[in-house]
Short mmCIF file of C-alpha atoms in Angstrom, two decimals:
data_model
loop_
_atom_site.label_atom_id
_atom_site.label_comp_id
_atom_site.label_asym_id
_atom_site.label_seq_id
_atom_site.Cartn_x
_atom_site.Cartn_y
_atom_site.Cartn_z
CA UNK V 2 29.14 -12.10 7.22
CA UNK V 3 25.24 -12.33 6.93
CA UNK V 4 23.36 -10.96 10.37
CA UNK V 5 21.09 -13.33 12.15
CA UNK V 6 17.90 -13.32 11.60
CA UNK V 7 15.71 -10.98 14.10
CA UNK V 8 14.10 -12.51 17.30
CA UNK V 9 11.42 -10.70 17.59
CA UNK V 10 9.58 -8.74 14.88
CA UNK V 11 7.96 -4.71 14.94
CA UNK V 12 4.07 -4.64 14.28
CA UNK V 13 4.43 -1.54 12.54
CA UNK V 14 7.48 -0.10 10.70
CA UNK V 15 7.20 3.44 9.28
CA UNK V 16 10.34 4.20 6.71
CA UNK V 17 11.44 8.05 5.92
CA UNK V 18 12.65 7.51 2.32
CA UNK V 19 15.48 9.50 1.31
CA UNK V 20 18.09 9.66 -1.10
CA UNK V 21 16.69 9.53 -4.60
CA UNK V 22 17.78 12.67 -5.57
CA UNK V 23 21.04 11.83 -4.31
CA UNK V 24 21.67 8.62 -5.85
CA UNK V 25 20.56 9.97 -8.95
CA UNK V 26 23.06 12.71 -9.22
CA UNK V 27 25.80 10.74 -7.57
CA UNK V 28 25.36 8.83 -11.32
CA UNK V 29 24.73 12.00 -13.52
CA UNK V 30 21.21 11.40 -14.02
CA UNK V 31 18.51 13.33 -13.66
CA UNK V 32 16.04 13.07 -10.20
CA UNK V 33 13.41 11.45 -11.52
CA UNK V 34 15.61 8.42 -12.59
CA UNK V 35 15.90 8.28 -8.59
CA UNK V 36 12.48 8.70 -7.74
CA UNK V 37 11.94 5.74 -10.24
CA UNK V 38 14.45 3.71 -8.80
CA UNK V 39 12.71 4.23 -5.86
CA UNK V 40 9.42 2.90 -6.60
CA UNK V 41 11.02 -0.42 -7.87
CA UNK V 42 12.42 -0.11 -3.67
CA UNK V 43 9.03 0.16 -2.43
CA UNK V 44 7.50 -2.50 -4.14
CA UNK V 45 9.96 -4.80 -2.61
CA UNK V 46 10.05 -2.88 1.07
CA UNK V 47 5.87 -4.44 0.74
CA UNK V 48 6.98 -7.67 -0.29
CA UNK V 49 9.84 -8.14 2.71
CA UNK V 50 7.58 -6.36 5.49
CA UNK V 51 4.98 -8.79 4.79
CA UNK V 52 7.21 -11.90 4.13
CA UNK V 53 8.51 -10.57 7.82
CA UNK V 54 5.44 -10.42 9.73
CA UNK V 55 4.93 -6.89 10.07
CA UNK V 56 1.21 -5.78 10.34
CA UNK V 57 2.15 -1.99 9.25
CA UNK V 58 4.48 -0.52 7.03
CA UNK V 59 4.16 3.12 7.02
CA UNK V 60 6.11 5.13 3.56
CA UNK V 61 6.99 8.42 3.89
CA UNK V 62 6.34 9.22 0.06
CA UNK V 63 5.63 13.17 -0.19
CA UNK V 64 5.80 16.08 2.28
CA UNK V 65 3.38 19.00 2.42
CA UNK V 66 6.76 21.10 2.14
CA UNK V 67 7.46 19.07 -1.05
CA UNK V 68 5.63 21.13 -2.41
CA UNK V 69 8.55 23.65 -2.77
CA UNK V 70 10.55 21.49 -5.05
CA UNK V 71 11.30 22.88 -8.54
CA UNK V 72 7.93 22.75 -10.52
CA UNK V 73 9.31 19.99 -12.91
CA UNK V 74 10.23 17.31 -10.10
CA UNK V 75 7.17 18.19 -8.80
CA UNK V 76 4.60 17.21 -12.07
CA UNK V 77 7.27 14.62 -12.06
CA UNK V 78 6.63 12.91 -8.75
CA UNK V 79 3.05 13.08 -9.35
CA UNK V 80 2.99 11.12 -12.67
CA UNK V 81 5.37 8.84 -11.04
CA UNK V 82 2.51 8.40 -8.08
CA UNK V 83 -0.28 8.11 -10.38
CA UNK V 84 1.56 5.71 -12.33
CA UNK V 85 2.75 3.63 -9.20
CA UNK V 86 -1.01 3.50 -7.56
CA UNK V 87 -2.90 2.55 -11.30
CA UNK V 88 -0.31 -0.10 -11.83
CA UNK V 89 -0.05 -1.56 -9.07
CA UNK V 90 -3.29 -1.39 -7.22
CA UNK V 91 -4.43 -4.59 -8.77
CA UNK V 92 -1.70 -6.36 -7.73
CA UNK V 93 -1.57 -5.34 -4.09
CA UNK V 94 -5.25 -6.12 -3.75
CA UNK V 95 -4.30 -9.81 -4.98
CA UNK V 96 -2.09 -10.24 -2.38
CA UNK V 97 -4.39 -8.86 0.31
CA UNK V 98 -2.76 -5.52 1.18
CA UNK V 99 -5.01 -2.97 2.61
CA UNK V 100 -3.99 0.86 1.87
CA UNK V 101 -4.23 3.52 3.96
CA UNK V 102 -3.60 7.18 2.91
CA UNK V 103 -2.85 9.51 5.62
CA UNK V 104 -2.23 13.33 4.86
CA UNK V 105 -4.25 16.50 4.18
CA UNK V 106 -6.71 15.90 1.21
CA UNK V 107 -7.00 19.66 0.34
CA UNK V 108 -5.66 21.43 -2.52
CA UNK V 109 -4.25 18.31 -3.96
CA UNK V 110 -5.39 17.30 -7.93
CA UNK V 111 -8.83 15.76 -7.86
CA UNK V 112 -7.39 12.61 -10.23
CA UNK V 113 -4.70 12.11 -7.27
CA UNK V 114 -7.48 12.79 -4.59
CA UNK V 115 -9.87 10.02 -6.64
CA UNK V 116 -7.16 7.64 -7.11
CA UNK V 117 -5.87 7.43 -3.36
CA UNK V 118 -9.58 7.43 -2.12
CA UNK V 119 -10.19 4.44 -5.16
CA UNK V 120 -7.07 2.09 -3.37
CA UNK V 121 -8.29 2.69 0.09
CA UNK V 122 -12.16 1.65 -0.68
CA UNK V 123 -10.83 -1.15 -3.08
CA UNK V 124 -8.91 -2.68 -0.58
CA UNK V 125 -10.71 -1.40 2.56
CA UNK V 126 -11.42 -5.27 3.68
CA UNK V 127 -8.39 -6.69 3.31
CA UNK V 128 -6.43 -8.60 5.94
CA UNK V 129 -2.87 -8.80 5.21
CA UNK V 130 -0.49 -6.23 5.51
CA UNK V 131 -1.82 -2.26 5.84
CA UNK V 132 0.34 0.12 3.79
CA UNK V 133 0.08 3.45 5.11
CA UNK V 134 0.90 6.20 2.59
CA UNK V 135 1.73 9.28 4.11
CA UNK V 136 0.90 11.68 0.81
CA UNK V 137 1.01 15.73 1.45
CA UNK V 138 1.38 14.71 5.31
CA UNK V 139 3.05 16.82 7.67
CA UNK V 140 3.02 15.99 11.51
CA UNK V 141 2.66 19.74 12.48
CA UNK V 142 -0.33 20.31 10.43
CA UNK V 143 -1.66 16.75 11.51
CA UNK V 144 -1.43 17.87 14.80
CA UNK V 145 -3.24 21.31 13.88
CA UNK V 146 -5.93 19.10 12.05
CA UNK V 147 -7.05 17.27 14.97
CA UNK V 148 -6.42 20.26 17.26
CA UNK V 149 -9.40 21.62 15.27
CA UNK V 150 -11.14 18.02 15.41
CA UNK V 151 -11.20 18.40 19.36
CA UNK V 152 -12.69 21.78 19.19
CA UNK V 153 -15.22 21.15 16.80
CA UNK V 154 -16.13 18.24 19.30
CA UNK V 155 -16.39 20.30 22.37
CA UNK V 156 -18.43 22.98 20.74
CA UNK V 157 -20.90 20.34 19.87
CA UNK V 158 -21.01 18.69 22.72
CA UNK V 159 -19.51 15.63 21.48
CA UNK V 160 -16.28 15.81 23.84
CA UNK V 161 -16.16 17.37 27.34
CA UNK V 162 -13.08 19.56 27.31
CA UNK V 163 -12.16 17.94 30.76
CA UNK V 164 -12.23 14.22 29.16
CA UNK V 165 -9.17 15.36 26.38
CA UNK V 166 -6.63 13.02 27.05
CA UNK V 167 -3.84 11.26 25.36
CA UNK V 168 -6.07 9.17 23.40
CA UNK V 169 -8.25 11.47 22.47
CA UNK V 170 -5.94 13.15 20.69
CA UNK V 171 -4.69 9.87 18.96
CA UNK V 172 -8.12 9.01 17.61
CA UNK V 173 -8.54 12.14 16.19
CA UNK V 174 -4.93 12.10 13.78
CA UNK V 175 -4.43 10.76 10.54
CA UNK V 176 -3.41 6.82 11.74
CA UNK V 177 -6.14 6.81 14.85
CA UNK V 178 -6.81 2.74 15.16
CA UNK V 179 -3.52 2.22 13.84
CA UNK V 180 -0.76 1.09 16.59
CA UNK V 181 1.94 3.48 16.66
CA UNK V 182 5.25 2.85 15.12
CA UNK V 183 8.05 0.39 17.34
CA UNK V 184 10.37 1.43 14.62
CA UNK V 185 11.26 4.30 12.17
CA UNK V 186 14.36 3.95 9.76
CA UNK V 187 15.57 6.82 7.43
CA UNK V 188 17.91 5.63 4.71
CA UNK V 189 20.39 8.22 3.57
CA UNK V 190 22.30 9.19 6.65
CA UNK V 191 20.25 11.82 7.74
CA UNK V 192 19.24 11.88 11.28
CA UNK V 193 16.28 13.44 11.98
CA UNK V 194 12.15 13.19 11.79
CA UNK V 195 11.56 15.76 8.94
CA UNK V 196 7.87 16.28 10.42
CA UNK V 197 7.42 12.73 10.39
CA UNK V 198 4.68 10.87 12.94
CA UNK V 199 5.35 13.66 15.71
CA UNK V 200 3.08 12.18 18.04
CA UNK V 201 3.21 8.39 16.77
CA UNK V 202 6.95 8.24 17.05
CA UNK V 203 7.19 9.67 20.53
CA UNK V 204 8.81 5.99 21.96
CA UNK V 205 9.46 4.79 18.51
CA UNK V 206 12.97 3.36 17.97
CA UNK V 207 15.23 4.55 15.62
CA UNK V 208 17.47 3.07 12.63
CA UNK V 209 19.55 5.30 10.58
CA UNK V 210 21.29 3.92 7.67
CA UNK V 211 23.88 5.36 5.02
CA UNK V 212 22.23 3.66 2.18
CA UNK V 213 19.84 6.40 -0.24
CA UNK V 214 16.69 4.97 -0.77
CA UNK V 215 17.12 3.09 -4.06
CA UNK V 216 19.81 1.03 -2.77
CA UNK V 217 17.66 -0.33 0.80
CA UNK V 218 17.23 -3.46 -0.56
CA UNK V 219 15.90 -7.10 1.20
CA UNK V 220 19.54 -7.07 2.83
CA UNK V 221 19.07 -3.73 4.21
CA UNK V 222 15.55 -4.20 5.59
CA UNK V 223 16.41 -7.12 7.12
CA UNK V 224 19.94 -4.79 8.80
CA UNK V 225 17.30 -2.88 10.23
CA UNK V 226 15.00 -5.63 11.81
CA UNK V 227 18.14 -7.27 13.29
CA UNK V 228 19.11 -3.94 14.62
CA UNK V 229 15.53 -3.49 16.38
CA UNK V 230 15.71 -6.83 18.13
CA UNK V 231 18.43 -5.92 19.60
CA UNK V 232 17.04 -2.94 21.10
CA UNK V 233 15.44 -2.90 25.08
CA UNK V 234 12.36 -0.83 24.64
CA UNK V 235 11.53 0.92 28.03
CA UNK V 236 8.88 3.18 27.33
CA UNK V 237 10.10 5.53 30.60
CA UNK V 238 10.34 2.32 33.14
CA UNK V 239 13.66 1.73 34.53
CA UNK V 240 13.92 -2.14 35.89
CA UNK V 241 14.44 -1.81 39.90
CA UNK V 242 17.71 -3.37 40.47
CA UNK V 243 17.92 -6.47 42.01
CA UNK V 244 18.98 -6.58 45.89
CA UNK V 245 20.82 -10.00 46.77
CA UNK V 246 18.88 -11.58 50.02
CA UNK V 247 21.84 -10.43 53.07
CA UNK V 248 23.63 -7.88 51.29
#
């Protein structure tokens, strides 16, 4: 039986994409046929966030310890990318996404760096849906990165080392001006962050699902959305109870 629709909808969804490998193998094909079954997902994860409302969608697509992967999946994953961002680029402009590129910049191929810097500017003034691409990001060395932002700010006077506060540190990582998550969803079964939006995610909800990646369709988007609604976000504030008048 089909799930209600959602009542309410998340501004900002960030999705940890796993399973392509999996999915692949689980039909005796190589990993890349996975990875490129799971482009084909996140062109239509764009399409169903913004049919749903949401103002964010945030894509896990490559880990700074991706980097470890077999040399091969590697070259693959970044003609896969290159291909994904030239081909598609035109058309997410016509239908007014903005992209946003979070992740370290260094030591990655100056055609990639180029390209990703080429979608953000070409879109930079759009006002539909943002599509955050965290590429070569790893919360832990986010977090070092603007560790070394706030100390490069004190010893130039910019920042008073008394005036660091929470938001100081979130407008100095990679999604400062960007609202933090109200939901994260992993596909694959796993349970865990993987060094995903450390800080963003601290009172993000979470949605696991068994489905790998190239099977999270529409149906399974909209699972998750249903699942959030149903969730009572308390950000640390317990209701008092209610006391009946004479008791």
């Amino acid at each position: 039986m089909q799930s209600e629709a959602p009542t309410s909808s998340p501004r900002h969804v960030a999705i940890i994409m796993d399973g392509n490998g999996r999915w692949a193998e689980a039909r005796g094909l190589p990993r890349t046929a996975g990875h490129r079954a799971g482009v084909e997902r996140v062109r239509e994860a764009v399409r169903t966030a913004g049919e749903a409302g949401i103002e964010y969608l945030t894509l896990f697509a490559f880990s700074s310890e991706n980097w470890r992967r077999p040399e091969q999946e590697v070259s693959d994953l970044m003609g896969l990318l290159r291909f994904f961002v030239r081909k598609d680029l035109a058309e997410l402009h016509r239908e007014n996404v903005r992209v946003k590129v979070i992740g370290c910049r260094q030591n990655i191929q100056p055609d990639i760096r180029a390209l990703l810097t080429d979608a953000e500017n070409r879109t930079r003034e759009n006002t539909g849906i943002t599509l955050v691409i965290a590429f070569n990001y790893g919360a832990r060395d986010e977090l070092v990165r603007a560790a070394r932002k706030l100390v490069e700010d004190v010893q130039s006077g910019v920042l008073d080392a008394a005036a660091i506060d929470e938001a100081a540190v979130s407008g100095r990582v990679d999604t400062a001006g960007i609202p933090d998550p109200d939901v994260v969803i992993r596909t694959s079964g796993e349970q865990r962050l993987s060094n995903f939006l450390l800080w963003q995610a601290a009172y993000s909800e979470f949605v696991f699902l068994p489905c790998l990646w190239p099977d999270f369709d529409r149906a399974a988007f909209h699972e998750a959305l249903v699942e959030y609604a149903g969730r009572e976000r308390r950000f640390g504030v317990v209701s008092a109870p209610c006391i009946a008048v004479g008791s």
